[in-house]
């Protein structure tokens, strides 16, 4: 990622997805990463997509963190941000290097993620209600906007920041301050 940042190249879907897959492999059993392809499917039909991915995500609610990268706006000039879900606390968090931008798109995507998680939770746990496996899912608190470093105006660093936020989310405790800076990204 440091080379991408140094060359001032916009990070593509493929780079973010490869980085997310690396995190999922490195933190085996702890992290579930939703590729941008799955996120695009979710936008079209979250309930149906939940049914399609149920087999590969049956243990999603046993993970420490679930990562949802969002690519918002037009594909050429879009913006990356990250939504995370912590199953232990039923918490959705937003990491956004342009915190005041793309609000309506982020809120719409959070609703889609929320709907998919609720549908998936119901499909997995409803048959087991009353067993030790069952945990109610309450996402009524909405999404927590995490205070995180902002990219400079006019830069196209959002993809790199999103990868940095994903790394932070995998390594830190839930309420830890985001310690990702541009200089730290260069060392990734």
mmCIF file of C-alpha atoms in Angstrom:
data_model
loop_
_atom_site.group_PDB
_atom_site.id
_atom_site.type_symbol
_atom_site.label_atom_id
_atom_site.label_comp_id
_atom_site.label_asym_id
_atom_site.label_seq_id
_atom_site.Cartn_x
_atom_site.Cartn_y
_atom_site.Cartn_z
ATOM 1 C CA UNK A 1 0.000 0.000 0.000
ATOM 2 C CA UNK A 2 2.873 2.349 0.664
ATOM 3 C CA UNK A 3 3.902 2.196 -3.012
ATOM 4 C CA UNK A 4 0.338 2.971 -4.093
ATOM 5 C CA UNK A 5 0.269 5.937 -1.725
ATOM 6 C CA UNK A 6 3.670 7.281 -2.851
ATOM 7 C CA UNK A 7 2.623 7.160 -6.506
ATOM 8 C CA UNK A 8 -0.643 8.998 -5.774
ATOM 9 C CA UNK A 9 -2.626 6.234 -7.495
ATOM 10 C CA UNK A 10 -6.273 5.731 -6.629
ATOM 11 C CA UNK A 11 -6.825 2.388 -4.901
ATOM 12 C CA UNK A 12 -9.064 0.043 -6.892
ATOM 13 C CA UNK A 13 -11.696 -2.456 -5.750
ATOM 14 C CA UNK A 14 -9.195 -5.251 -6.345
ATOM 15 C CA UNK A 15 -6.536 -3.744 -4.069
ATOM 16 C CA UNK A 16 -9.006 -3.200 -1.223
ATOM 17 C CA UNK A 17 -10.401 -6.727 -1.645
ATOM 18 C CA UNK A 18 -6.933 -8.318 -1.694
ATOM 19 C CA UNK A 19 -5.990 -6.393 1.444
ATOM 20 C CA UNK A 20 -9.240 -7.466 3.149
ATOM 21 C CA UNK A 21 -8.645 -11.095 2.178
ATOM 22 C CA UNK A 22 -5.111 -10.900 3.581
ATOM 23 C CA UNK A 23 -6.521 -9.576 6.866
ATOM 24 C CA UNK A 24 -9.126 -12.353 6.972
ATOM 25 C CA UNK A 25 -6.429 -14.993 6.344
ATOM 26 C CA UNK A 26 -3.997 -13.455 8.841
ATOM 27 C CA UNK A 27 -6.615 -13.169 11.606
ATOM 28 C CA UNK A 28 -8.165 -16.605 10.936
ATOM 29 C CA UNK A 29 -11.250 -17.224 13.011
ATOM 30 C CA UNK A 30 -11.383 -13.608 14.172
ATOM 31 C CA UNK A 31 -12.220 -11.611 11.018
ATOM 32 C CA UNK A 32 -14.902 -11.940 8.360
ATOM 33 C CA UNK A 33 -14.376 -9.754 5.283
ATOM 34 C CA UNK A 34 -17.157 -9.001 2.801
ATOM 35 C CA UNK A 35 -15.702 -8.341 -0.654
ATOM 36 C CA UNK A 36 -16.895 -5.383 -2.698
ATOM 37 C CA UNK A 37 -18.620 -7.921 -4.994
ATOM 38 C CA UNK A 38 -20.761 -9.175 -2.095
ATOM 39 C CA UNK A 39 -21.469 -5.579 -1.073
ATOM 40 C CA UNK A 40 -22.707 -4.819 -4.602
ATOM 41 C CA UNK A 41 -25.005 -7.875 -4.428
ATOM 42 C CA UNK A 42 -26.270 -6.708 -1.030
ATOM 43 C CA UNK A 43 -27.272 -3.343 -2.478
ATOM 44 C CA UNK A 44 -29.580 -5.080 -4.955
ATOM 45 C CA UNK A 45 -31.299 -7.557 -2.620
ATOM 46 C CA UNK A 46 -30.005 -7.859 0.935
ATOM 47 C CA UNK A 47 -32.430 -10.590 2.067
ATOM 48 C CA UNK A 48 -31.729 -12.802 -0.943
ATOM 49 C CA UNK A 49 -27.986 -12.179 -0.663
ATOM 50 C CA UNK A 50 -28.104 -13.206 3.013
ATOM 51 C CA UNK A 51 -29.588 -16.523 1.954
ATOM 52 C CA UNK A 52 -26.905 -16.938 -0.750
ATOM 53 C CA UNK A 53 -24.007 -16.287 1.635
ATOM 54 C CA UNK A 54 -25.387 -18.154 4.632
ATOM 55 C CA UNK A 55 -23.299 -21.249 3.907
ATOM 56 C CA UNK A 56 -19.992 -19.419 3.812
ATOM 57 C CA UNK A 57 -20.797 -17.112 6.753
ATOM 58 C CA UNK A 58 -22.499 -19.433 9.249
ATOM 59 C CA UNK A 59 -19.963 -18.482 11.896
ATOM 60 C CA UNK A 60 -20.159 -14.720 11.231
ATOM 61 C CA UNK A 61 -21.661 -14.072 14.675
ATOM 62 C CA UNK A 62 -18.767 -15.905 16.337
ATOM 63 C CA UNK A 63 -16.147 -13.629 14.758
ATOM 64 C CA UNK A 64 -14.562 -10.736 16.623
ATOM 65 C CA UNK A 65 -15.083 -8.303 13.760
ATOM 66 C CA UNK A 66 -16.834 -8.209 10.389
ATOM 67 C CA UNK A 67 -15.545 -5.778 7.747
ATOM 68 C CA UNK A 68 -17.784 -4.167 5.115
ATOM 69 C CA UNK A 69 -15.859 -1.960 2.650
ATOM 70 C CA UNK A 70 -18.057 0.575 0.867
ATOM 71 C CA UNK A 71 -17.224 2.163 -2.478
ATOM 72 C CA UNK A 72 -19.586 5.105 -2.827
ATOM 73 C CA UNK A 73 -20.388 7.495 -5.623
ATOM 74 C CA UNK A 74 -19.406 7.135 -9.277
ATOM 75 C CA UNK A 75 -16.975 4.271 -9.902
ATOM 76 C CA UNK A 76 -14.234 6.474 -11.382
ATOM 77 C CA UNK A 77 -14.321 9.214 -8.738
ATOM 78 C CA UNK A 78 -15.867 7.267 -5.883
ATOM 79 C CA UNK A 79 -15.021 7.268 -2.224
ATOM 80 C CA UNK A 80 -14.041 4.380 0.038
ATOM 81 C CA UNK A 81 -15.071 4.008 3.663
ATOM 82 C CA UNK A 82 -15.462 1.088 6.060
ATOM 83 C CA UNK A 83 -18.325 -0.194 8.172
ATOM 84 C CA UNK A 84 -17.489 -2.755 10.843
ATOM 85 C CA UNK A 85 -19.754 -5.012 12.875
ATOM 86 C CA UNK A 86 -18.738 -6.364 16.274
ATOM 87 C CA UNK A 87 -20.977 -9.369 17.025
ATOM 88 C CA UNK A 88 -20.127 -9.490 20.743
ATOM 89 C CA UNK A 89 -21.622 -6.023 21.281
ATOM 90 C CA UNK A 90 -23.958 -5.812 18.251
ATOM 91 C CA UNK A 91 -22.162 -2.603 17.260
ATOM 92 C CA UNK A 92 -21.850 -1.089 13.800
ATOM 93 C CA UNK A 93 -19.027 1.435 13.331
ATOM 94 C CA UNK A 94 -18.225 3.782 10.456
ATOM 95 C CA UNK A 95 -14.662 4.731 9.520
ATOM 96 C CA UNK A 96 -14.643 7.535 6.954
ATOM 97 C CA UNK A 97 -11.709 9.705 5.873
ATOM 98 C CA UNK A 98 -14.199 12.314 4.560
ATOM 99 C CA UNK A 99 -16.577 12.241 7.509
ATOM 100 C CA UNK A 100 -18.958 14.906 6.229
ATOM 101 C CA UNK A 101 -19.290 13.498 2.696
ATOM 102 C CA UNK A 102 -21.527 10.797 1.230
ATOM 103 C CA UNK A 103 -23.789 10.798 4.321
ATOM 104 C CA UNK A 104 -26.976 9.644 2.567
ATOM 105 C CA UNK A 105 -25.164 6.848 0.697
ATOM 106 C CA UNK A 106 -23.469 5.631 3.867
ATOM 107 C CA UNK A 107 -26.763 5.668 5.774
ATOM 108 C CA UNK A 108 -28.469 3.718 2.957
ATOM 109 C CA UNK A 109 -25.666 1.126 2.960
ATOM 110 C CA UNK A 110 -25.793 0.809 6.759
ATOM 111 C CA UNK A 111 -29.513 0.019 6.478
ATOM 112 C CA UNK A 112 -28.721 -2.654 3.879
ATOM 113 C CA UNK A 113 -25.995 -4.163 6.082
ATOM 114 C CA UNK A 114 -28.343 -4.042 9.068
ATOM 115 C CA UNK A 115 -31.106 -5.808 7.111
ATOM 116 C CA UNK A 116 -28.703 -8.475 5.840
ATOM 117 C CA UNK A 117 -27.295 -9.129 9.324
ATOM 118 C CA UNK A 118 -30.787 -9.423 10.808
ATOM 119 C CA UNK A 119 -31.901 -11.787 8.036
ATOM 120 C CA UNK A 120 -28.764 -13.900 8.347
ATOM 121 C CA UNK A 121 -29.062 -13.959 12.137
ATOM 122 C CA UNK A 122 -32.674 -15.105 11.927
ATOM 123 C CA UNK A 123 -31.849 -17.848 9.385
ATOM 124 C CA UNK A 124 -28.962 -19.167 11.490
ATOM 125 C CA UNK A 125 -30.317 -18.810 15.014
ATOM 126 C CA UNK A 126 -34.109 -18.964 14.840
ATOM 127 C CA UNK A 127 -34.127 -22.788 14.688
ATOM 128 C CA UNK A 128 -31.940 -22.787 17.826
ATOM 129 C CA UNK A 129 -33.890 -20.313 19.975
ATOM 130 C CA UNK A 130 -33.607 -21.390 23.584
ATOM 131 C CA UNK A 131 -30.249 -23.081 23.125
ATOM 132 C CA UNK A 132 -26.879 -21.790 24.275
ATOM 133 C CA UNK A 133 -26.154 -20.788 20.664
ATOM 134 C CA UNK A 134 -28.909 -18.197 20.484
ATOM 135 C CA UNK A 135 -28.036 -14.512 20.958
ATOM 136 C CA UNK A 136 -30.535 -11.769 20.205
ATOM 137 C CA UNK A 137 -29.428 -9.260 17.588
ATOM 138 C CA UNK A 138 -30.234 -5.643 18.403
ATOM 139 C CA UNK A 139 -28.868 -3.086 15.971
ATOM 140 C CA UNK A 140 -31.266 -0.336 17.018
ATOM 141 C CA UNK A 141 -28.465 1.960 18.191
ATOM 142 C CA UNK A 142 -27.515 2.671 14.589
ATOM 143 C CA UNK A 143 -23.926 3.226 13.580
ATOM 144 C CA UNK A 144 -21.158 4.810 15.657
ATOM 145 C CA UNK A 145 -19.125 7.336 13.675
ATOM 146 C CA UNK A 146 -15.530 6.695 14.691
ATOM 147 C CA UNK A 147 -13.334 9.750 14.989
ATOM 148 C CA UNK A 148 -10.471 8.984 12.660
ATOM 149 C CA UNK A 149 -7.774 10.781 10.674
ATOM 150 C CA UNK A 150 -9.112 12.633 7.638
ATOM 151 C CA UNK A 151 -7.525 12.638 4.204
ATOM 152 C CA UNK A 152 -6.318 15.980 2.836
ATOM 153 C CA UNK A 153 -8.776 17.878 0.654
ATOM 154 C CA UNK A 154 -8.389 17.032 -3.013
ATOM 155 C CA UNK A 155 -6.474 13.805 -2.374
ATOM 156 C CA UNK A 156 -7.551 10.354 -3.498
ATOM 157 C CA UNK A 157 -6.255 8.555 -0.401
ATOM 158 C CA UNK A 158 -9.595 7.148 0.778
ATOM 159 C CA UNK A 159 -8.817 3.573 -0.324
ATOM 160 C CA UNK A 160 -5.515 3.561 1.518
ATOM 161 C CA UNK A 161 -7.144 5.058 4.608
ATOM 162 C CA UNK A 162 -9.898 2.411 4.411
ATOM 163 C CA UNK A 163 -7.288 -0.356 4.364
ATOM 164 C CA UNK A 164 -5.589 1.289 7.342
ATOM 165 C CA UNK A 165 -8.885 1.502 9.216
ATOM 166 C CA UNK A 166 -9.506 -2.198 8.472
ATOM 167 C CA UNK A 167 -6.098 -3.086 9.912
ATOM 168 C CA UNK A 168 -6.844 -0.957 12.981
ATOM 169 C CA UNK A 169 -10.260 -2.628 13.447
ATOM 170 C CA UNK A 170 -8.636 -6.078 13.360
ATOM 171 C CA UNK A 171 -5.860 -5.231 15.816
ATOM 172 C CA UNK A 172 -7.388 -2.778 18.288
ATOM 173 C CA UNK A 173 -9.968 -3.073 21.003
ATOM 174 C CA UNK A 174 -13.414 -1.793 20.084
ATOM 175 C CA UNK A 175 -13.105 1.662 21.692
ATOM 176 C CA UNK A 176 -9.411 2.305 20.948
ATOM 177 C CA UNK A 177 -8.675 5.574 19.168
ATOM 178 C CA UNK A 178 -7.653 5.201 15.532
ATOM 179 C CA UNK A 179 -3.909 5.598 15.333
ATOM 180 C CA UNK A 180 -3.558 5.394 11.552
ATOM 181 C CA UNK A 181 -1.727 8.353 10.021
ATOM 182 C CA UNK A 182 -0.402 9.010 6.540
ATOM 183 C CA UNK A 183 3.108 8.147 7.719
ATOM 184 C CA UNK A 184 1.861 4.848 9.204
ATOM 185 C CA UNK A 185 0.138 4.041 5.894
ATOM 186 C CA UNK A 186 3.450 4.518 4.072
ATOM 187 C CA UNK A 187 4.950 1.802 6.303
ATOM 188 C CA UNK A 188 2.132 -0.715 5.676
#
